[in-house]
Coordinates of C-alpha atoms in Angstrom, one line a residue:
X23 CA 0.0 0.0 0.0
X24 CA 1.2 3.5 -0.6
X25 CA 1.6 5.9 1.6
X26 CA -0.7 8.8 1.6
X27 CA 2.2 11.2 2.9
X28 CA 5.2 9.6 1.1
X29 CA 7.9 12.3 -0.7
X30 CA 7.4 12.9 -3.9
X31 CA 10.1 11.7 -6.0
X32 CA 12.7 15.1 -5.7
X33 CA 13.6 14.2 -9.3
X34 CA 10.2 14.4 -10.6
X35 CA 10.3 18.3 -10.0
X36 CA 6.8 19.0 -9.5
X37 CA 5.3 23.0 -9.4
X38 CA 2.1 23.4 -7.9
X39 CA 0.4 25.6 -10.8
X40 CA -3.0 28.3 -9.3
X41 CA -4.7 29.5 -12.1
X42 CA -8.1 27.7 -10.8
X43 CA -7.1 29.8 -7.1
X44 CA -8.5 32.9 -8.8
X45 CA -10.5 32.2 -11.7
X46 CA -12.5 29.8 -13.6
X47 CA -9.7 28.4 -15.1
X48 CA -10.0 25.0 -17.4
X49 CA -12.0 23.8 -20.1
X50 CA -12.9 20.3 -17.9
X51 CA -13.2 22.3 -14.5
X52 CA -16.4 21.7 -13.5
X53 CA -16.6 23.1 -10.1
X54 CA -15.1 26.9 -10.9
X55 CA -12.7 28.9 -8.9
X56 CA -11.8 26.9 -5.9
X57 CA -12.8 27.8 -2.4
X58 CA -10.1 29.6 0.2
X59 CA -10.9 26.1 2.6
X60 CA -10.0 23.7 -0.3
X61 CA -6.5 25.8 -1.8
X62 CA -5.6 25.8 2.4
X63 CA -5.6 21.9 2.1
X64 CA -4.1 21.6 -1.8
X65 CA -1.1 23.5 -0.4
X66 CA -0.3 21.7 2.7
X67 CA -0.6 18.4 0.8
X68 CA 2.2 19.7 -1.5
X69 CA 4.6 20.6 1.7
X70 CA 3.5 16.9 3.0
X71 CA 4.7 15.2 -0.5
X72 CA 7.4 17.6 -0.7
X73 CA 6.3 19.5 -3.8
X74 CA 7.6 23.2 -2.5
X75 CA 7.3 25.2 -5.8
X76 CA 4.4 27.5 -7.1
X77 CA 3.7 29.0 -10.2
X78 CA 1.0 31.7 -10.0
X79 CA 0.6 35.1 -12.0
X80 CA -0.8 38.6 -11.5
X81 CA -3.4 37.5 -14.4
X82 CA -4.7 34.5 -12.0
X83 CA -7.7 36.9 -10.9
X84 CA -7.1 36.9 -7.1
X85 CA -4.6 34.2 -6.5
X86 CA -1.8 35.8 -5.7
X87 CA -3.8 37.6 -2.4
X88 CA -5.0 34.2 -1.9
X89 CA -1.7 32.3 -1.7
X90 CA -0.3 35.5 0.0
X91 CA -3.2 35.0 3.0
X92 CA -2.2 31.3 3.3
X93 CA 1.1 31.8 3.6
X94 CA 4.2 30.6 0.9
X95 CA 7.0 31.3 2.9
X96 CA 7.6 27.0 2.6
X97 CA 7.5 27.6 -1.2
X98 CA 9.9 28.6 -4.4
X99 CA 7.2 30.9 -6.2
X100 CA 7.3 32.0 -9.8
X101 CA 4.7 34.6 -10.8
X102 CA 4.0 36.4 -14.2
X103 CA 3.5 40.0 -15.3
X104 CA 2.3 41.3 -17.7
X105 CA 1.6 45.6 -19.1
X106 CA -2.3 46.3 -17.7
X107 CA -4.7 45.5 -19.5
X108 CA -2.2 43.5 -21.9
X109 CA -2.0 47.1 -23.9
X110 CA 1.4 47.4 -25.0
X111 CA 2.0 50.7 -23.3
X112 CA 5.6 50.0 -22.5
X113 CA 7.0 53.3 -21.8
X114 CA 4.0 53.8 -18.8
X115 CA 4.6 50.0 -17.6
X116 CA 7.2 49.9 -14.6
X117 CA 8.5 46.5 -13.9
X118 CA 9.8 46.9 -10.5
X119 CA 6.4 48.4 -9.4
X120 CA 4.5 45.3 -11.1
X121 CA 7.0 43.0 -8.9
X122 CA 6.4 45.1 -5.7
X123 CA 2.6 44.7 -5.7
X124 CA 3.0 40.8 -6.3
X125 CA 5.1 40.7 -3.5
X126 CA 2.8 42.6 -1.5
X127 CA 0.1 40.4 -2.4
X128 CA 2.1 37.3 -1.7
X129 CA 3.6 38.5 1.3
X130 CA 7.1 37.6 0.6
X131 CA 10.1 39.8 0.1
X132 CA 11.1 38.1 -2.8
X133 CA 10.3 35.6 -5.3
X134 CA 12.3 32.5 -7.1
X135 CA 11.2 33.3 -10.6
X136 CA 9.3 36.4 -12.4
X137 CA 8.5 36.2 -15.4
X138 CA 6.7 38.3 -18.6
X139 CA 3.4 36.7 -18.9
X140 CA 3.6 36.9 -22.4
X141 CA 6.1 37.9 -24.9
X142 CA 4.4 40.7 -26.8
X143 CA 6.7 43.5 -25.0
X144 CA 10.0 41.6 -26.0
X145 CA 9.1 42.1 -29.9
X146 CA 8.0 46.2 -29.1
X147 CA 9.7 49.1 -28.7
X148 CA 11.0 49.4 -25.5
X149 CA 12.0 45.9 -25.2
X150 CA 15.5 45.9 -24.0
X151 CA 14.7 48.9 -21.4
X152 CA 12.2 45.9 -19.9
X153 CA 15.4 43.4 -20.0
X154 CA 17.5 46.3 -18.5
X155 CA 14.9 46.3 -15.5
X156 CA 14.2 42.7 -15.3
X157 CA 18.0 42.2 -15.1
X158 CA 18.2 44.8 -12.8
X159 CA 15.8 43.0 -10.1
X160 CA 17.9 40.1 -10.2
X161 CA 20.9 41.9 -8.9
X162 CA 19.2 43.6 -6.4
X163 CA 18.6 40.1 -5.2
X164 CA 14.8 40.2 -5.2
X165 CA 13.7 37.7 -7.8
X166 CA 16.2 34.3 -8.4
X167 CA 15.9 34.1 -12.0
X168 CA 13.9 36.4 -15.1
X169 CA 12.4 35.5 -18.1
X170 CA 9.0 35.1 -19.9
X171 CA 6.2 32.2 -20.9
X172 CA 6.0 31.9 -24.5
X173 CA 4.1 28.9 -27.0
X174 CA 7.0 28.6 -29.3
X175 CA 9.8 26.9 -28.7
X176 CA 11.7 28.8 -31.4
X177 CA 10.7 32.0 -30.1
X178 CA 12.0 31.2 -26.9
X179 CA 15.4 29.9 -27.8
X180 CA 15.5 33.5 -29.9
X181 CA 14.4 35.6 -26.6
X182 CA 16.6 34.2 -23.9
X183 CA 19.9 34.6 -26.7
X184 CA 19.0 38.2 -27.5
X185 CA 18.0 39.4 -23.5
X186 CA 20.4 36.5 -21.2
X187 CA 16.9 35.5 -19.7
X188 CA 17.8 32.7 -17.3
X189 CA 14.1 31.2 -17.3
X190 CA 11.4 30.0 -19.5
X191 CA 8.2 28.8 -19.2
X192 CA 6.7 26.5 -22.4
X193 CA 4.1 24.3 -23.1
X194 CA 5.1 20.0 -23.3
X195 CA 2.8 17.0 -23.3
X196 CA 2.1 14.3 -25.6
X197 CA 0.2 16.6 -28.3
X198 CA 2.6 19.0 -28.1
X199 CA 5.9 17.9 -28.3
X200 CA 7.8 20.5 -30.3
X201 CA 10.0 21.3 -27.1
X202 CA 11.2 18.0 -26.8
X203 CA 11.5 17.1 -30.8
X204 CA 13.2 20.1 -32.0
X205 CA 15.9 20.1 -29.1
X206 CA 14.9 23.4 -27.5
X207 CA 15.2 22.0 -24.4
X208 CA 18.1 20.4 -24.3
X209 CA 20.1 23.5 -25.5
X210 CA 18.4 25.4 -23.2
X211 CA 19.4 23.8 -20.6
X212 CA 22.6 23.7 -21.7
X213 CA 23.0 28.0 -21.7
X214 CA 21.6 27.3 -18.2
X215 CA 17.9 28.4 -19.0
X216 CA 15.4 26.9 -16.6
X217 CA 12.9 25.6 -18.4
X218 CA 9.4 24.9 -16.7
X219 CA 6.8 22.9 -18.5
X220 CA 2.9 23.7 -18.8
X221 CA -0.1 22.4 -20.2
X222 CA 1.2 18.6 -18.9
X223 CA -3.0 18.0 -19.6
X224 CA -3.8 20.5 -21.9
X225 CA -5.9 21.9 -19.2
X226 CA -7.8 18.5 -18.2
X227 CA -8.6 17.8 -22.0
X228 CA -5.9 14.7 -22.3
X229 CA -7.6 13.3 -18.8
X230 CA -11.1 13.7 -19.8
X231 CA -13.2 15.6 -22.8
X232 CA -15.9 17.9 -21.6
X233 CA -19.1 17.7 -21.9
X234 CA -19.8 20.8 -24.7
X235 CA -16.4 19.3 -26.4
X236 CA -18.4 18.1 -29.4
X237 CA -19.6 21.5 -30.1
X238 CA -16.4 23.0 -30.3
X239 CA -14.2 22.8 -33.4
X240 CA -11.1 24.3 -31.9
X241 CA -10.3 21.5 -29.8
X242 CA -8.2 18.3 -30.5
X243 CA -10.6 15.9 -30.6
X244 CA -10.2 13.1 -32.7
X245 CA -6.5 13.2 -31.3
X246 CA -7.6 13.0 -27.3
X247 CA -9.6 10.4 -28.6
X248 CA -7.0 8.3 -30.1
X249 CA -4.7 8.6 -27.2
X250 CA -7.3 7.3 -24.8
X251 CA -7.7 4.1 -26.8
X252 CA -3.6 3.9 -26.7
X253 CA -4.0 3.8 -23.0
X254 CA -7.1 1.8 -23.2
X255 CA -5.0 -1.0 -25.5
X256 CA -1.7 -0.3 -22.7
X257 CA -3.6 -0.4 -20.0
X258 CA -3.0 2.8 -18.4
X259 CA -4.7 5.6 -17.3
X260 CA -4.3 8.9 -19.0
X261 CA -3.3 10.7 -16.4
X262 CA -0.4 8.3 -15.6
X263 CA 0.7 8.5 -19.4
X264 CA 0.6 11.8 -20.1
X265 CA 2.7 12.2 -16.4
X266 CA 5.3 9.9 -17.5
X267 CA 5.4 11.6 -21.2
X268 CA 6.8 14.7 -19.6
X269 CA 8.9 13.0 -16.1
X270 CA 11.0 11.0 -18.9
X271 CA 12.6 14.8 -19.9
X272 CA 15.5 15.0 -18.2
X273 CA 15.7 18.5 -19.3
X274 CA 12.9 20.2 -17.9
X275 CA 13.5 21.8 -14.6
X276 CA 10.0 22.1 -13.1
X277 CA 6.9 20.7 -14.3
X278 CA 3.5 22.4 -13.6
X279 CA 0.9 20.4 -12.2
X280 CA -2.3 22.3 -11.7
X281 CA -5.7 20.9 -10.3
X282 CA -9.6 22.1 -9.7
X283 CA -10.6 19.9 -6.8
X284 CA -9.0 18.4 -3.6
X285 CA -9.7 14.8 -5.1
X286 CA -7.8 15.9 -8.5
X287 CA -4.7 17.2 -6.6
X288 CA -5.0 13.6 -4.6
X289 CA -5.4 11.7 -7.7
X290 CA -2.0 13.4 -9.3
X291 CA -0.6 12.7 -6.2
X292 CA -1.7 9.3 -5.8
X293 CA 0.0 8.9 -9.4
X294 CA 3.1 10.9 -8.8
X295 CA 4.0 8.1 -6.4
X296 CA 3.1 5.1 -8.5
X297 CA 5.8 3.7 -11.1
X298 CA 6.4 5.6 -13.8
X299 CA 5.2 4.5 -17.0
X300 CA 5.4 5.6 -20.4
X301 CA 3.5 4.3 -23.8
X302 CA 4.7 4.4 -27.2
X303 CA 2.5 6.8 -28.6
X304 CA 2.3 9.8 -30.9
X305 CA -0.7 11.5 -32.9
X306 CA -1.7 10.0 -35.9
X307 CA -4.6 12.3 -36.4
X308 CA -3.9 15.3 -38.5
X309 CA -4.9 18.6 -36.5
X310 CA -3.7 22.3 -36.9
X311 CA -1.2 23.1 -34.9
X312 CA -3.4 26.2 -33.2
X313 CA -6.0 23.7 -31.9
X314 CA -3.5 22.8 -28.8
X315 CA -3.2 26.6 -28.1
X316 CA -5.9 27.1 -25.4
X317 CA -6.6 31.2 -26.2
X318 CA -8.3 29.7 -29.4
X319 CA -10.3 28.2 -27.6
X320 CA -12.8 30.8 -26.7
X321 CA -12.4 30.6 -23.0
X322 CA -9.6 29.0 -20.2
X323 CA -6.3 30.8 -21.2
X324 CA -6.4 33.7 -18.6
X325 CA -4.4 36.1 -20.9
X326 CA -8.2 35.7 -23.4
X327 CA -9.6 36.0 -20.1
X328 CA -8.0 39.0 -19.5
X329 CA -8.5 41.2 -22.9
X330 CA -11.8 40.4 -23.0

């Protein structure tokens, strides 16, 4: 029998990811923002497992005040900025302001990772005074390590060359493996970039399809459908494949894990501590490439959320 409290595996390098601590965050999330009562219990059943990083963002609605009145002191965090509004007003947008309030909201005097939510400012003008400033927090020894989320591996190769960004923040799982297959991540590691992984479920939609799915032509389908049958035939669970797609990268440094319910957080849990396993497996479906980017979506990504 397992135990309930056993350590994580260190090497599996799990990050608690919030989005669903301040918004309605998920395609599959049934239940909506969680309550204060349930994130209280999802974050000391991290420190029990020994999962003691969190990945949070200024966009996450009200997470970051959540966290903050919890307490993260136990935790690495990583949050996100981004200019308000997501207008590119550069010139008006002060970086060390935009960390000060997260810190205030978190309660922490400073942070392991901050990042640019999205990499719009890095292509504007006015990019490299943002770099100058990002850079500049890191001396003054308040955030560990700078850099941005992107959906292109390319891209963020290109970014962390041209600005010395130390950390990155990309999508990985077994639709999207572009990371993994082009060799971003290995060479990133390599020019010591920390690189953390999202979208390890493509937010639920490799567990589980939703129940308006069939009326959306955006999503994946016929592909989640064939990689259920793949675990069907291998005798696995989805969730325990598309885990040990992403733990068998030995060059990712964190791997974001987020949940909306006690009994999901549990169930990753329960299957972080279970032998890995991994299944021969790659798309055979045909699908355009945009489908696995959730702002097309029409609702989940918080950045759509947030120029609505």
């Amino acid at each position: 029998m397992l135990d309930r409290n056993a350590k994580v595996p260190s090497e599996e390098r799990i990050c608690l990811g919030t989005a669903t601590f301040g918004l309605d965050y998920g395609i599959t999330n049934q239940q909506g923002k969680l309550p204060q009562k349930d994130i209280e219990k999802i974050l000391a059943r991290a420190l029990e497992c020994g999962i003691c990083e969190i990945d949070t963002a200024q966009a996450y609605g009200d997470a970051e005040e959540r966290l903050g009145q919890i307490g993260v002191k136990n935790f690495r965090v990583t949050t996100k900025t981004a200019p308000p509004g997501y207008n590119i007003q550069l010139g008006k947008w002060n970086i060390s302001r935009s960390l000060d309030l997260s810190l205030s909201r978190l309660k922490v005097e400073s942070c392991h990772g901050f990042l640019l939510h999205d990499t719009g400012p890095l292509h504007n003008d006015g990019a490299e005074q943002i770099a100058k400033e990002l850079h500049q927090l890191k001396s003054e020894k308040r955030v560990s390590r700078i850099g941005f989320s992107s959906y292109d591996p390319t891209e963020a190769e290109l970014l962390c060359e041209r600005y010395n960004f130390d950390m990155v923040q990309l999508p990985f799982n077994l639709l999207d493996q572009r990371a993994g297959e082009s060799g971003a991540l290995a060479r990133l590691k390599r020019k010591g970039v920390s690189v953390s992984v999202r979208s390890v479920f493509l937010q639920g939609l490799l567990l589980s399809l939703p129940r308006s799915s069939q009326q959306n032509a955006n999503l994946p389908l016929e592909a989640v459908e064939e990689f259920h049958q793949a675990c069907q035939k291998n005798k696995v669970t989805p969730l325990r494949a598309a885990l040990g797609f992403v733990l068998q990268e030995k060059d990712i440094s964190s791997i974001v894990l987020g949940c909306a319910s006690i009994k999901e957080w549990e169930e990753i849990l329960f299957a972080l501590k279970q032998p890995r396993v991994t299944i021969s497996w790659s798309p055979q479906t045909n699908f355009q490439r945009e489908m696995l980017d959730p702002r097309t979506w029409g609702a989940g990504s918080p950045l759509a959320i947030t120029t609505k």
